[in-house]
């Protein structure tokens, strides 16, 4: 038996072709493969005779003592995606150990634990082919037909279709197919157009939201490829990639923990459990796609991507909900319902009056004969007349209900979303567009929002002396500084060749310190990492504002070094001694401590971020005792040095802040920097005026604000302009206080620590470049360029949305009031409606759709930023709007009723031409009034009109279609051709809307809401 096995092994060895220079894990893995397949060969040999007897047709292997196996790493034949998926999904240590642990899996995937995959085009393509891409199948997008069906569900549309069918049937029966289809057919055409416009606009909005969703899902991920740390799209991650994770990141794929410290993951998106899960290589190395990093940092090996992950399977079944109803839409629905009830009451009254007049014999046909003669009237004629009366009443309902209001909101939100994207703001929630227009306070970060986030070390102090020449630093002290920088960091340094430039990665602060240490202090990061072993890490977070590390030298196992780095005054408080410029350690008394504080304050007053480095050396025995508590030494440290980092303000940020303040919006800066740096930056940006100092409560520290009583906080929160050294809780507390005082609060944030405040705020604004994925997910709008000027632009667009809706409401209600009153008076007095079914539907069409499109696409103007914010409790229809619409509606009613009763004698025309004059004048009045609606308060309604080519185009289209209706569709629209004089009269009457609108705006109105006078 042993001889057979020996022969098998000898045969397999040359085929496996295992090089002698492989790593130990590689050798172990290949030896394991050899043993497994030798066993299979032995089993095959022992059962060969038995199989031969059972099936003589089976070919006998010529050399049954071994099995040919292709285990080339580049072909990934030794591992498949099913096995990889099972290892992580089942959290199976046994399966992991079968492959030689994490190192064995990495080797099977051709991944270097330190250098990652090769990353060449062919390598990535091969991995994608073998294991799939990091994308998931989305549910099919809703097609246009879906929105057509949704539009058909509208009750009014269904009633119209029913009436259209009846009208069409009886019309054809009475007048024949050639002319009998006009009324019913026109209703069908109108219904078709209304449904088409509504469905197309909703369909386009849905597509736009889908595109935005794809952009927001395109997360940038840090990976190591060929030894170089680089950023790639989450969709480009492949199996075998080494991914770098930090606080706030979303885990981009399923994988295994390689290296890292204090890693805790929020798996609530997968399991529903809110407790954070600790990830390490010993007990739980399994990482799941879609989870969030809550603390620490790490590197992971990607084992499954896309649809092979649980997250991918779950996301493929979820579609984005585009039926979100914004607060403004909810308010408009209430208005629509109220107007609809009024219209329904008028229509019902008209129906009753017309039916009574018909059945009492007070109506006449076209020949002047009485329509109803009791039993002498045919049943078909009665039914046809009743259907015509019902259709007229229903049409009044259609005109009365401002269906264009929801459409106008949809159009203006979709338009503003598209334009805001071009202005570096991506809207994640539709409601944020309009809510931003009501914002009264903006709480903003400093770093990256008000500043450029391009940091550079400009000052360096050793002891109490500034250092200009690094060559003067003692060797021992220089070594300590380099250790504190290289080993206490989440950043990295990469250099392709000795002559090429360095590439620094990590947070902006980390990159600034690393570049300074490498370029100024000649730090060799790779050598330091090899010479020391990291024992324990305390990762940086915004509450502690410091990070620490304990290390042991490979040359000296008896001593442990503890290094701390962080906010200067906090590190200083932990120190009892310091190194002077010559490298000698000195005790720190109160006087020297005050000197260091003055140095820190001096740098902060120059807008520098101050970072301190401290060190302590402890014996191995003492470290082992402290290791059980997993806490680093924090007392009696020795201060190594101080660095000042400059982060210049963004160009134009002062102007943007002043624009917000001029618009009545308070801007507050909430930062983790110390009070002197915060004050300097706030003054530079214009948030703080030079005369506002710390004593007048404009600048506070987070701890002070936190320790106020609730009454003191509520009293002082409005006065605060800057909050320094703030924690996430302080930021949340500030937002809550402001909301309690009635403010509409917008908050900017980029880190995981900002999530509570982003959720609490009325509008959460996350940063697209520096923002973590957790912050983006909790925000309403993503500022793509991290610029405060873009926040001011969002504010302007928010006000524009609200203003455009108000313009359309004023325009729409003018039409509704005029049409209702005219038809009601005409029906009561003459027994017939002035405007026919076709004409009313035409008015409804051009006002609801074309009017909405024209007014909803007005761009923001400078005047919008000269007004105070519009409060949520203020009425949507203001007194100014009531003044404008009532005057215009009364003018139209007066003119059209004059034409109704005196038009024949004034113009010397017959009734048919008179009705056409009324219809034409009514439509042209709306066209001219559309110009008035562009400006609610300003008298010059033509300002900036040349910039809105869409508005001018819609006006032109409306006039052309009206000419076609009157001159060429006389049978369809029930009109008569008008001569030049009659057209001129219609235009003249309609044009009076302009001077009337100018005069009306001279009338002042009360601030008390108009409708409040009608309440008992």
PDB file of N, CA and C in Angstrom, residues 521-600:
ATOM      1  N   UNK A 521      11.650  65.253   6.889  1.00  0.00           N
ATOM      2  CA  UNK A 521      12.414  64.537   7.907  1.00  0.00           C
ATOM      3  C   UNK A 521      13.046  63.255   7.376  1.00  0.00           C
ATOM      4  N   UNK A 522      12.917  62.991   6.076  1.00  0.00           N
ATOM      5  CA  UNK A 522      13.510  61.802   5.435  1.00  0.00           C
ATOM      6  C   UNK A 522      13.070  60.497   6.098  1.00  0.00           C
ATOM      7  N   UNK A 523      11.797  60.400   6.414  1.00  0.00           N
ATOM      8  CA  UNK A 523      11.259  59.197   7.054  1.00  0.00           C
ATOM      9  C   UNK A 523      11.142  58.057   6.048  1.00  0.00           C
ATOM     10  N   UNK A 524      11.617  56.872   6.422  1.00  0.00           N
ATOM     11  CA  UNK A 524      11.480  55.659   5.601  1.00  0.00           C
ATOM     12  C   UNK A 524      10.395  54.798   6.229  1.00  0.00           C
ATOM     13  N   UNK A 525       9.192  54.905   5.750  1.00  0.00           N
ATOM     14  CA  UNK A 525       8.043  54.273   6.399  1.00  0.00           C
ATOM     15  C   UNK A 525       8.123  52.751   6.349  1.00  0.00           C
ATOM     16  N   UNK A 526       8.531  52.195   5.217  1.00  0.00           N
ATOM     17  CA  UNK A 526       8.576  50.734   5.075  1.00  0.00           C
ATOM     18  C   UNK A 526       9.565  50.119   6.058  1.00  0.00           C
ATOM     19  N   UNK A 527      10.710  50.770   6.235  1.00  0.00           N
ATOM     20  CA  UNK A 527      11.731  50.249   7.155  1.00  0.00           C
ATOM     21  C   UNK A 527      11.217  50.274   8.583  1.00  0.00           C
ATOM     22  N   UNK A 528      10.546  51.362   8.961  1.00  0.00           N
ATOM     23  CA  UNK A 528      10.010  51.476  10.312  1.00  0.00           C
ATOM     24  C   UNK A 528       8.955  50.409  10.586  1.00  0.00           C
ATOM     25  N   UNK A 529       8.101  50.147   9.599  1.00  0.00           N
ATOM     26  CA  UNK A 529       7.052  49.135   9.762  1.00  0.00           C
ATOM     27  C   UNK A 529       7.673  47.747   9.958  1.00  0.00           C
ATOM     28  N   UNK A 530       8.800  47.484   9.283  1.00  0.00           N
ATOM     29  CA  UNK A 530       9.472  46.192   9.426  1.00  0.00           C
ATOM     30  C   UNK A 530      10.196  46.084  10.769  1.00  0.00           C
ATOM     31  N   UNK A 531      10.718  47.209  11.282  1.00  0.00           N
ATOM     32  CA  UNK A 531      11.533  47.189  12.498  1.00  0.00           C
ATOM     33  C   UNK A 531      10.696  47.125  13.773  1.00  0.00           C
ATOM     34  N   UNK A 532       9.392  47.409  13.671  1.00  0.00           N
ATOM     35  CA  UNK A 532       8.559  47.433  14.870  1.00  0.00           C
ATOM     36  C   UNK A 532       7.314  46.569  14.679  1.00  0.00           C
ATOM     37  N   UNK A 533       6.847  46.035  15.795  1.00  0.00           N
ATOM     38  CA  UNK A 533       5.597  45.272  15.811  1.00  0.00           C
ATOM     39  C   UNK A 533       4.539  46.093  16.544  1.00  0.00           C
ATOM     40  N   UNK A 534       3.386  46.265  15.918  1.00  0.00           N
ATOM     41  CA  UNK A 534       2.293  47.016  16.551  1.00  0.00           C
ATOM     42  C   UNK A 534       1.546  46.079  17.485  1.00  0.00           C
ATOM     43  N   UNK A 535       1.443  46.461  18.758  1.00  0.00           N
ATOM     44  CA  UNK A 535       0.804  45.621  19.768  1.00  0.00           C
ATOM     45  C   UNK A 535      -0.670  45.965  19.959  1.00  0.00           C
ATOM     46  N   UNK A 536      -0.969  47.248  20.050  1.00  0.00           N
ATOM     47  CA  UNK A 536      -2.364  47.671  20.283  1.00  0.00           C
ATOM     48  C   UNK A 536      -2.569  49.062  19.690  1.00  0.00           C
ATOM     49  N   UNK A 537      -3.779  49.288  19.189  1.00  0.00           N
ATOM     50  CA  UNK A 537      -4.098  50.575  18.561  1.00  0.00           C
ATOM     51  C   UNK A 537      -5.387  51.122  19.159  1.00  0.00           C
ATOM     52  N   UNK A 538      -5.402  52.397  19.452  1.00  0.00           N
ATOM     53  CA  UNK A 538      -6.655  53.101  19.765  1.00  0.00           C
ATOM     54  C   UNK A 538      -6.912  54.064  18.622  1.00  0.00           C
ATOM     55  N   UNK A 539      -7.898  53.737  17.788  1.00  0.00           N
ATOM     56  CA  UNK A 539      -8.149  54.517  16.572  1.00  0.00           C
ATOM     57  C   UNK A 539      -8.711  55.890  16.910  1.00  0.00           C
ATOM     58  N   UNK A 540      -8.458  56.819  16.024  1.00  0.00           N
ATOM     59  CA  UNK A 540      -8.957  58.191  16.207  1.00  0.00           C
ATOM     60  C   UNK A 540     -10.472  58.218  16.035  1.00  0.00           C
ATOM     61  N   UNK A 541     -11.147  58.972  16.882  1.00  0.00           N
ATOM     62  CA  UNK A 541     -12.545  59.320  16.612  1.00  0.00           C
ATOM     63  C   UNK A 541     -12.798  60.735  17.095  1.00  0.00           C
ATOM     64  N   UNK A 542     -13.923  61.293  16.699  1.00  0.00           N
ATOM     65  CA  UNK A 542     -14.173  62.717  16.904  1.00  0.00           C
ATOM     66  C   UNK A 542     -14.440  63.078  18.362  1.00  0.00           C
ATOM     67  N   UNK A 543     -14.721  62.081  19.189  1.00  0.00           N
ATOM     68  CA  UNK A 543     -14.946  62.374  20.610  1.00  0.00           C
ATOM     69  C   UNK A 543     -13.628  62.501  21.356  1.00  0.00           C
ATOM     70  N   UNK A 544     -12.715  61.527  21.143  1.00  0.00           N
ATOM     71  CA  UNK A 544     -11.424  61.562  21.840  1.00  0.00           C
ATOM     72  C   UNK A 544     -10.469  62.574  21.202  1.00  0.00           C
ATOM     73  N   UNK A 545     -10.590  62.748  19.891  1.00  0.00           N
ATOM     74  CA  UNK A 545      -9.749  63.660  19.112  1.00  0.00           C
ATOM     75  C   UNK A 545      -8.263  63.314  19.242  1.00  0.00           C
ATOM     76  N   UNK A 546      -7.974  62.023  19.369  1.00  0.00           N
ATOM     77  CA  UNK A 546      -6.586  61.575  19.421  1.00  0.00           C
ATOM     78  C   UNK A 546      -6.537  60.102  19.038  1.00  0.00           C
ATOM     79  N   UNK A 547      -5.364  59.640  18.680  1.00  0.00           N
ATOM     80  CA  UNK A 547      -5.147  58.218  18.397  1.00  0.00           C
ATOM     81  C   UNK A 547      -3.838  57.798  19.034  1.00  0.00           C
ATOM     82  N   UNK A 548      -3.761  56.526  19.417  1.00  0.00           N
ATOM     83  CA  UNK A 548      -2.564  56.029  20.085  1.00  0.00           C
ATOM     84  C   UNK A 548      -2.181  54.649  19.599  1.00  0.00           C
ATOM     85  N   UNK A 549      -0.893  54.291  19.845  1.00  0.00           N
ATOM     86  CA  UNK A 549      -0.407  52.993  19.416  1.00  0.00           C
ATOM     87  C   UNK A 549       0.698  52.547  20.373  1.00  0.00           C
ATOM     88  N   UNK A 550       0.735  51.262  20.673  1.00  0.00           N
ATOM     89  CA  UNK A 550       1.856  50.700  21.431  1.00  0.00           C
ATOM     90  C   UNK A 550       2.645  49.786  20.507  1.00  0.00           C
ATOM     91  N   UNK A 551       3.978  49.926  20.533  1.00  0.00           N
ATOM     92  CA  UNK A 551       4.839  49.195  19.595  1.00  0.00           C
ATOM     93  C   UNK A 551       6.018  48.573  20.352  1.00  0.00           C
ATOM     94  N   UNK A 552       6.571  47.518  19.753  1.00  0.00           N
ATOM     95  CA  UNK A 552       7.767  46.881  20.304  1.00  0.00           C
ATOM     96  C   UNK A 552       8.793  46.756  19.191  1.00  0.00           C
ATOM     97  N   UNK A 553      10.014  47.139  19.505  1.00  0.00           N
ATOM     98  CA  UNK A 553      11.096  47.040  18.522  1.00  0.00           C
ATOM     99  C   UNK A 553      11.513  45.587  18.346  1.00  0.00           C
ATOM    100  N   UNK A 554      11.810  45.216  17.117  1.00  0.00           N
ATOM    101  CA  UNK A 554      12.293  43.857  16.847  1.00  0.00           C
ATOM    102  C   UNK A 554      13.663  43.634  17.478  1.00  0.00           C
ATOM    103  N   UNK A 555      14.378  44.744  17.710  1.00  0.00           N
ATOM    104  CA  UNK A 555      15.727  44.634  18.284  1.00  0.00           C
ATOM    105  C   UNK A 555      15.704  44.590  19.802  1.00  0.00           C
ATOM    106  N   UNK A 556      14.639  45.114  20.423  1.00  0.00           N
ATOM    107  CA  UNK A 556      14.561  45.163  21.880  1.00  0.00           C
ATOM    108  C   UNK A 556      13.182  44.711  22.326  1.00  0.00           C
ATOM    109  N   UNK A 557      13.063  43.484  22.794  1.00  0.00           N
ATOM    110  CA  UNK A 557      11.777  42.907  23.172  1.00  0.00           C
ATOM    111  C   UNK A 557      11.388  43.236  24.612  1.00  0.00           C
ATOM    112  N   UNK A 558      12.264  43.920  25.312  1.00  0.00           N
ATOM    113  CA  UNK A 558      12.004  44.205  26.728  1.00  0.00           C
ATOM    114  C   UNK A 558      11.334  45.553  26.957  1.00  0.00           C
ATOM    115  N   UNK A 559      11.196  46.354  25.901  1.00  0.00           N
ATOM    116  CA  UNK A 559      10.654  47.702  26.060  1.00  0.00           C
ATOM    117  C   UNK A 559       9.506  47.924  25.089  1.00  0.00           C
ATOM    118  N   UNK A 560       8.449  48.545  25.574  1.00  0.00           N
ATOM    119  CA  UNK A 560       7.292  48.906  24.744  1.00  0.00           C
ATOM    120  C   UNK A 560       7.207  50.434  24.674  1.00  0.00           C
ATOM    121  N   UNK A 561       6.995  50.945  23.477  1.00  0.00           N
ATOM    122  CA  UNK A 561       6.860  52.395  23.280  1.00  0.00           C
ATOM    123  C   UNK A 561       5.394  52.710  23.001  1.00  0.00           C
ATOM    124  N   UNK A 562       4.873  53.716  23.687  1.00  0.00           N
ATOM    125  CA  UNK A 562       3.501  54.189  23.450  1.00  0.00           C
ATOM    126  C   UNK A 562       3.581  55.566  22.795  1.00  0.00           C
ATOM    127  N   UNK A 563       2.907  55.707  21.651  1.00  0.00           N
ATOM    128  CA  UNK A 563       2.890  56.995  20.939  1.00  0.00           C
ATOM    129  C   UNK A 563       1.449  57.510  20.853  1.00  0.00           C
ATOM    130  N   UNK A 564       1.286  58.798  21.136  1.00  0.00           N
ATOM    131  CA  UNK A 564      -0.023  59.452  20.990  1.00  0.00           C
ATOM    132  C   UNK A 564       0.095  60.619  20.017  1.00  0.00           C
ATOM    133  N   UNK A 565      -1.001  60.855  19.308  1.00  0.00           N
ATOM    134  CA  UNK A 565      -1.076  61.978  18.360  1.00  0.00           C
ATOM    135  C   UNK A 565      -2.501  62.502  18.386  1.00  0.00           C
ATOM    136  N   UNK A 566      -2.673  63.843  18.372  1.00  0.00           N
ATOM    137  CA  UNK A 566      -4.036  64.381  18.365  1.00  0.00           C
ATOM    138  C   UNK A 566      -4.080  65.864  18.615  1.00  0.00           C
ATOM    139  N   UNK A 567      -5.269  66.345  19.002  1.00  0.00           N
ATOM    140  CA  UNK A 567      -5.476  67.768  19.267  1.00  0.00           C
ATOM    141  C   UNK A 567      -4.469  68.249  20.301  1.00  0.00           C
ATOM    142  N   UNK A 568      -3.786  69.363  19.994  1.00  0.00           N
ATOM    143  CA  UNK A 568      -2.613  69.769  20.766  1.00  0.00           C
ATOM    144  C   UNK A 568      -2.912  69.963  22.248  1.00  0.00           C
ATOM    145  N   UNK A 569      -3.995  70.690  22.574  1.00  0.00           N
ATOM    146  CA  UNK A 569      -4.253  70.969  23.989  1.00  0.00           C
ATOM    147  C   UNK A 569      -4.648  69.712  24.748  1.00  0.00           C
ATOM    148  N   UNK A 570      -5.243  68.724  24.041  1.00  0.00           N
ATOM    149  CA  UNK A 570      -5.615  67.479  24.708  1.00  0.00           C
ATOM    150  C   UNK A 570      -4.391  66.599  24.969  1.00  0.00           C
ATOM    151  N   UNK A 571      -3.475  66.544  24.038  1.00  0.00           N
ATOM    152  CA  UNK A 571      -2.234  65.783  24.240  1.00  0.00           C
ATOM    153  C   UNK A 571      -1.381  66.472  25.308  1.00  0.00           C
ATOM    154  N   UNK A 572      -1.362  67.809  25.264  1.00  0.00           N
ATOM    155  CA  UNK A 572      -0.588  68.562  26.251  1.00  0.00           C
ATOM    156  C   UNK A 572      -1.054  68.245  27.675  1.00  0.00           C
ATOM    157  N   UNK A 573      -2.357  68.103  27.865  1.00  0.00           N
ATOM    158  CA  UNK A 573      -2.910  67.810  29.188  1.00  0.00           C
ATOM    159  C   UNK A 573      -2.478  66.438  29.696  1.00  0.00           C
ATOM    160  N   UNK A 574      -2.035  65.543  28.814  1.00  0.00           N
ATOM    161  CA  UNK A 574      -1.609  64.198  29.192  1.00  0.00           C
ATOM    162  C   UNK A 574      -0.110  64.139  29.497  1.00  0.00           C
ATOM    163  N   UNK A 575       0.588  65.265  29.285  1.00  0.00           N
ATOM    164  CA  UNK A 575       2.051  65.268  29.395  1.00  0.00           C
ATOM    165  C   UNK A 575       2.516  65.882  30.721  1.00  0.00           C
ATOM    166  N   UNK A 576       3.599  65.336  31.234  1.00  0.00           N
ATOM    167  CA  UNK A 576       4.234  65.892  32.447  1.00  0.00           C
ATOM    168  C   UNK A 576       5.678  66.297  32.184  1.00  0.00           C
ATOM    169  N   UNK A 577       6.157  66.059  30.978  1.00  0.00           N
ATOM    170  CA  UNK A 577       7.514  66.442  30.599  1.00  0.00           C
ATOM    171  C   UNK A 577       7.553  66.710  29.103  1.00  0.00           C
ATOM    172  N   UNK A 578       8.704  67.178  28.623  1.00  0.00           N
ATOM    173  CA  UNK A 578       8.825  67.462  27.193  1.00  0.00           C
ATOM    174  C   UNK A 578      10.281  67.335  26.775  1.00  0.00           C
ATOM    175  N   UNK A 579      10.493  67.142  25.471  1.00  0.00           N
ATOM    176  CA  UNK A 579      11.831  67.136  24.896  1.00  0.00           C
ATOM    177  C   UNK A 579      12.139  68.530  24.375  1.00  0.00           C
ATOM    178  N   UNK A 580      13.348  69.014  24.678  1.00  0.00           N
ATOM    179  CA  UNK A 580      13.737  70.300  24.091  1.00  0.00           C
ATOM    180  C   UNK A 580      14.357  70.039  22.722  1.00  0.00           C
ATOM    181  N   UNK A 581      14.809  71.112  22.081  1.00  0.00           N
ATOM    182  CA  UNK A 581      15.313  71.000  20.706  1.00  0.00           C
ATOM    183  C   UNK A 581      16.536  70.098  20.609  1.00  0.00           C
ATOM    184  N   UNK A 582      17.271  69.982  21.704  1.00  0.00           N
ATOM    185  CA  UNK A 582      18.482  69.148  21.673  1.00  0.00           C
ATOM    186  C   UNK A 582      18.189  67.685  21.995  1.00  0.00           C
ATOM    187  N   UNK A 583      16.944  67.367  22.335  1.00  0.00           N
ATOM    188  CA  UNK A 583      16.561  65.991  22.608  1.00  0.00           C
ATOM    189  C   UNK A 583      16.600  65.619  24.061  1.00  0.00           C
ATOM    190  N   UNK A 584      16.851  66.582  24.959  1.00  0.00           N
ATOM    191  CA  UNK A 584      16.876  66.291  26.392  1.00  0.00           C
ATOM    192  C   UNK A 584      15.463  66.356  26.968  1.00  0.00           C
ATOM    193  N   UNK A 585      15.141  65.454  27.870  1.00  0.00           N
ATOM    194  CA  UNK A 585      13.827  65.428  28.508  1.00  0.00           C
ATOM    195  C   UNK A 585      13.829  66.373  29.701  1.00  0.00           C
ATOM    196  N   UNK A 586      12.770  67.207  29.780  1.00  0.00           N
ATOM    197  CA  UNK A 586      12.654  68.157  30.880  1.00  0.00           C
ATOM    198  C   UNK A 586      11.265  68.050  31.501  1.00  0.00           C
ATOM    199  N   UNK A 587      11.225  68.273  32.803  1.00  0.00           N
ATOM    200  CA  UNK A 587       9.931  68.297  33.475  1.00  0.00           C
ATOM    201  C   UNK A 587       9.154  69.546  33.072  1.00  0.00           C
ATOM    202  N   UNK A 588       7.826  69.412  33.045  1.00  0.00           N
ATOM    203  CA  UNK A 588       6.963  70.525  32.632  1.00  0.00           C
ATOM    204  C   UNK A 588       6.248  71.089  33.867  1.00  0.00           C
ATOM    205  N   UNK A 589       6.633  72.300  34.238  1.00  0.00           N
ATOM    206  CA  UNK A 589       5.947  72.948  35.361  1.00  0.00           C
ATOM    207  C   UNK A 589       4.807  73.818  34.826  1.00  0.00           C
ATOM    208  N   UNK A 590       4.109  74.516  35.727  1.00  0.00           N
ATOM    209  CA  UNK A 590       2.938  75.302  35.314  1.00  0.00           C
ATOM    210  C   UNK A 590       3.309  76.427  34.366  1.00  0.00           C
ATOM    211  N   UNK A 591       4.442  77.043  34.603  1.00  0.00           N
ATOM    212  CA  UNK A 591       4.871  78.146  33.738  1.00  0.00           C
ATOM    213  C   UNK A 591       5.170  77.671  32.328  1.00  0.00           C
ATOM    214  N   UNK A 592       5.874  76.555  32.226  1.00  0.00           N
ATOM    215  CA  UNK A 592       6.187  76.006  30.899  1.00  0.00           C
ATOM    216  C   UNK A 592       4.926  75.496  30.203  1.00  0.00           C
ATOM    217  N   UNK A 593       4.010  74.925  30.977  1.00  0.00           N
ATOM    218  CA  UNK A 593       2.736  74.476  30.391  1.00  0.00           C
ATOM    219  C   UNK A 593       1.977  75.670  29.801  1.00  0.00           C
ATOM    220  N   UNK A 594       1.997  76.796  30.510  1.00  0.00           N
ATOM    221  CA  UNK A 594       1.332  77.996  30.002  1.00  0.00           C
ATOM    222  C   UNK A 594       2.013  78.501  28.731  1.00  0.00           C
ATOM    223  N   UNK A 595       3.343  78.362  28.687  1.00  0.00           N
ATOM    224  CA  UNK A 595       4.077  78.770  27.476  1.00  0.00           C
ATOM    225  C   UNK A 595       3.648  77.930  26.282  1.00  0.00           C
ATOM    226  N   UNK A 596       3.524  76.610  26.505  1.00  0.00           N
ATOM    227  CA  UNK A 596       3.061  75.730  25.415  1.00  0.00           C
ATOM    228  C   UNK A 596       1.638  76.103  24.981  1.00  0.00           C
ATOM    229  N   UNK A 597       0.784  76.415  25.938  1.00  0.00           N
ATOM    230  CA  UNK A 597      -0.591  76.816  25.606  1.00  0.00           C
ATOM    231  C   UNK A 597      -0.592  78.083  24.763  1.00  0.00           C
ATOM    232  N   UNK A 598       0.301  79.017  25.069  1.00  0.00           N
ATOM    233  CA  UNK A 598       0.393  80.256  24.278  1.00  0.00           C
ATOM    234  C   UNK A 598       0.902  79.972  22.870  1.00  0.00           C
ATOM    235  N   UNK A 599       1.824  79.018  22.750  1.00  0.00           N
ATOM    236  CA  UNK A 599       2.306  78.628  21.409  1.00  0.00           C
ATOM    237  C   UNK A 599       1.153  78.046  20.588  1.00  0.00           C
ATOM    238  N   UNK A 600       0.376  77.181  21.242  1.00  0.00           N
ATOM    239  CA  UNK A 600      -0.772  76.562  20.550  1.00  0.00           C
ATOM    240  C   UNK A 600      -1.786  77.626  20.140  1.00  0.00           C
TER     241      UNK A 600
END
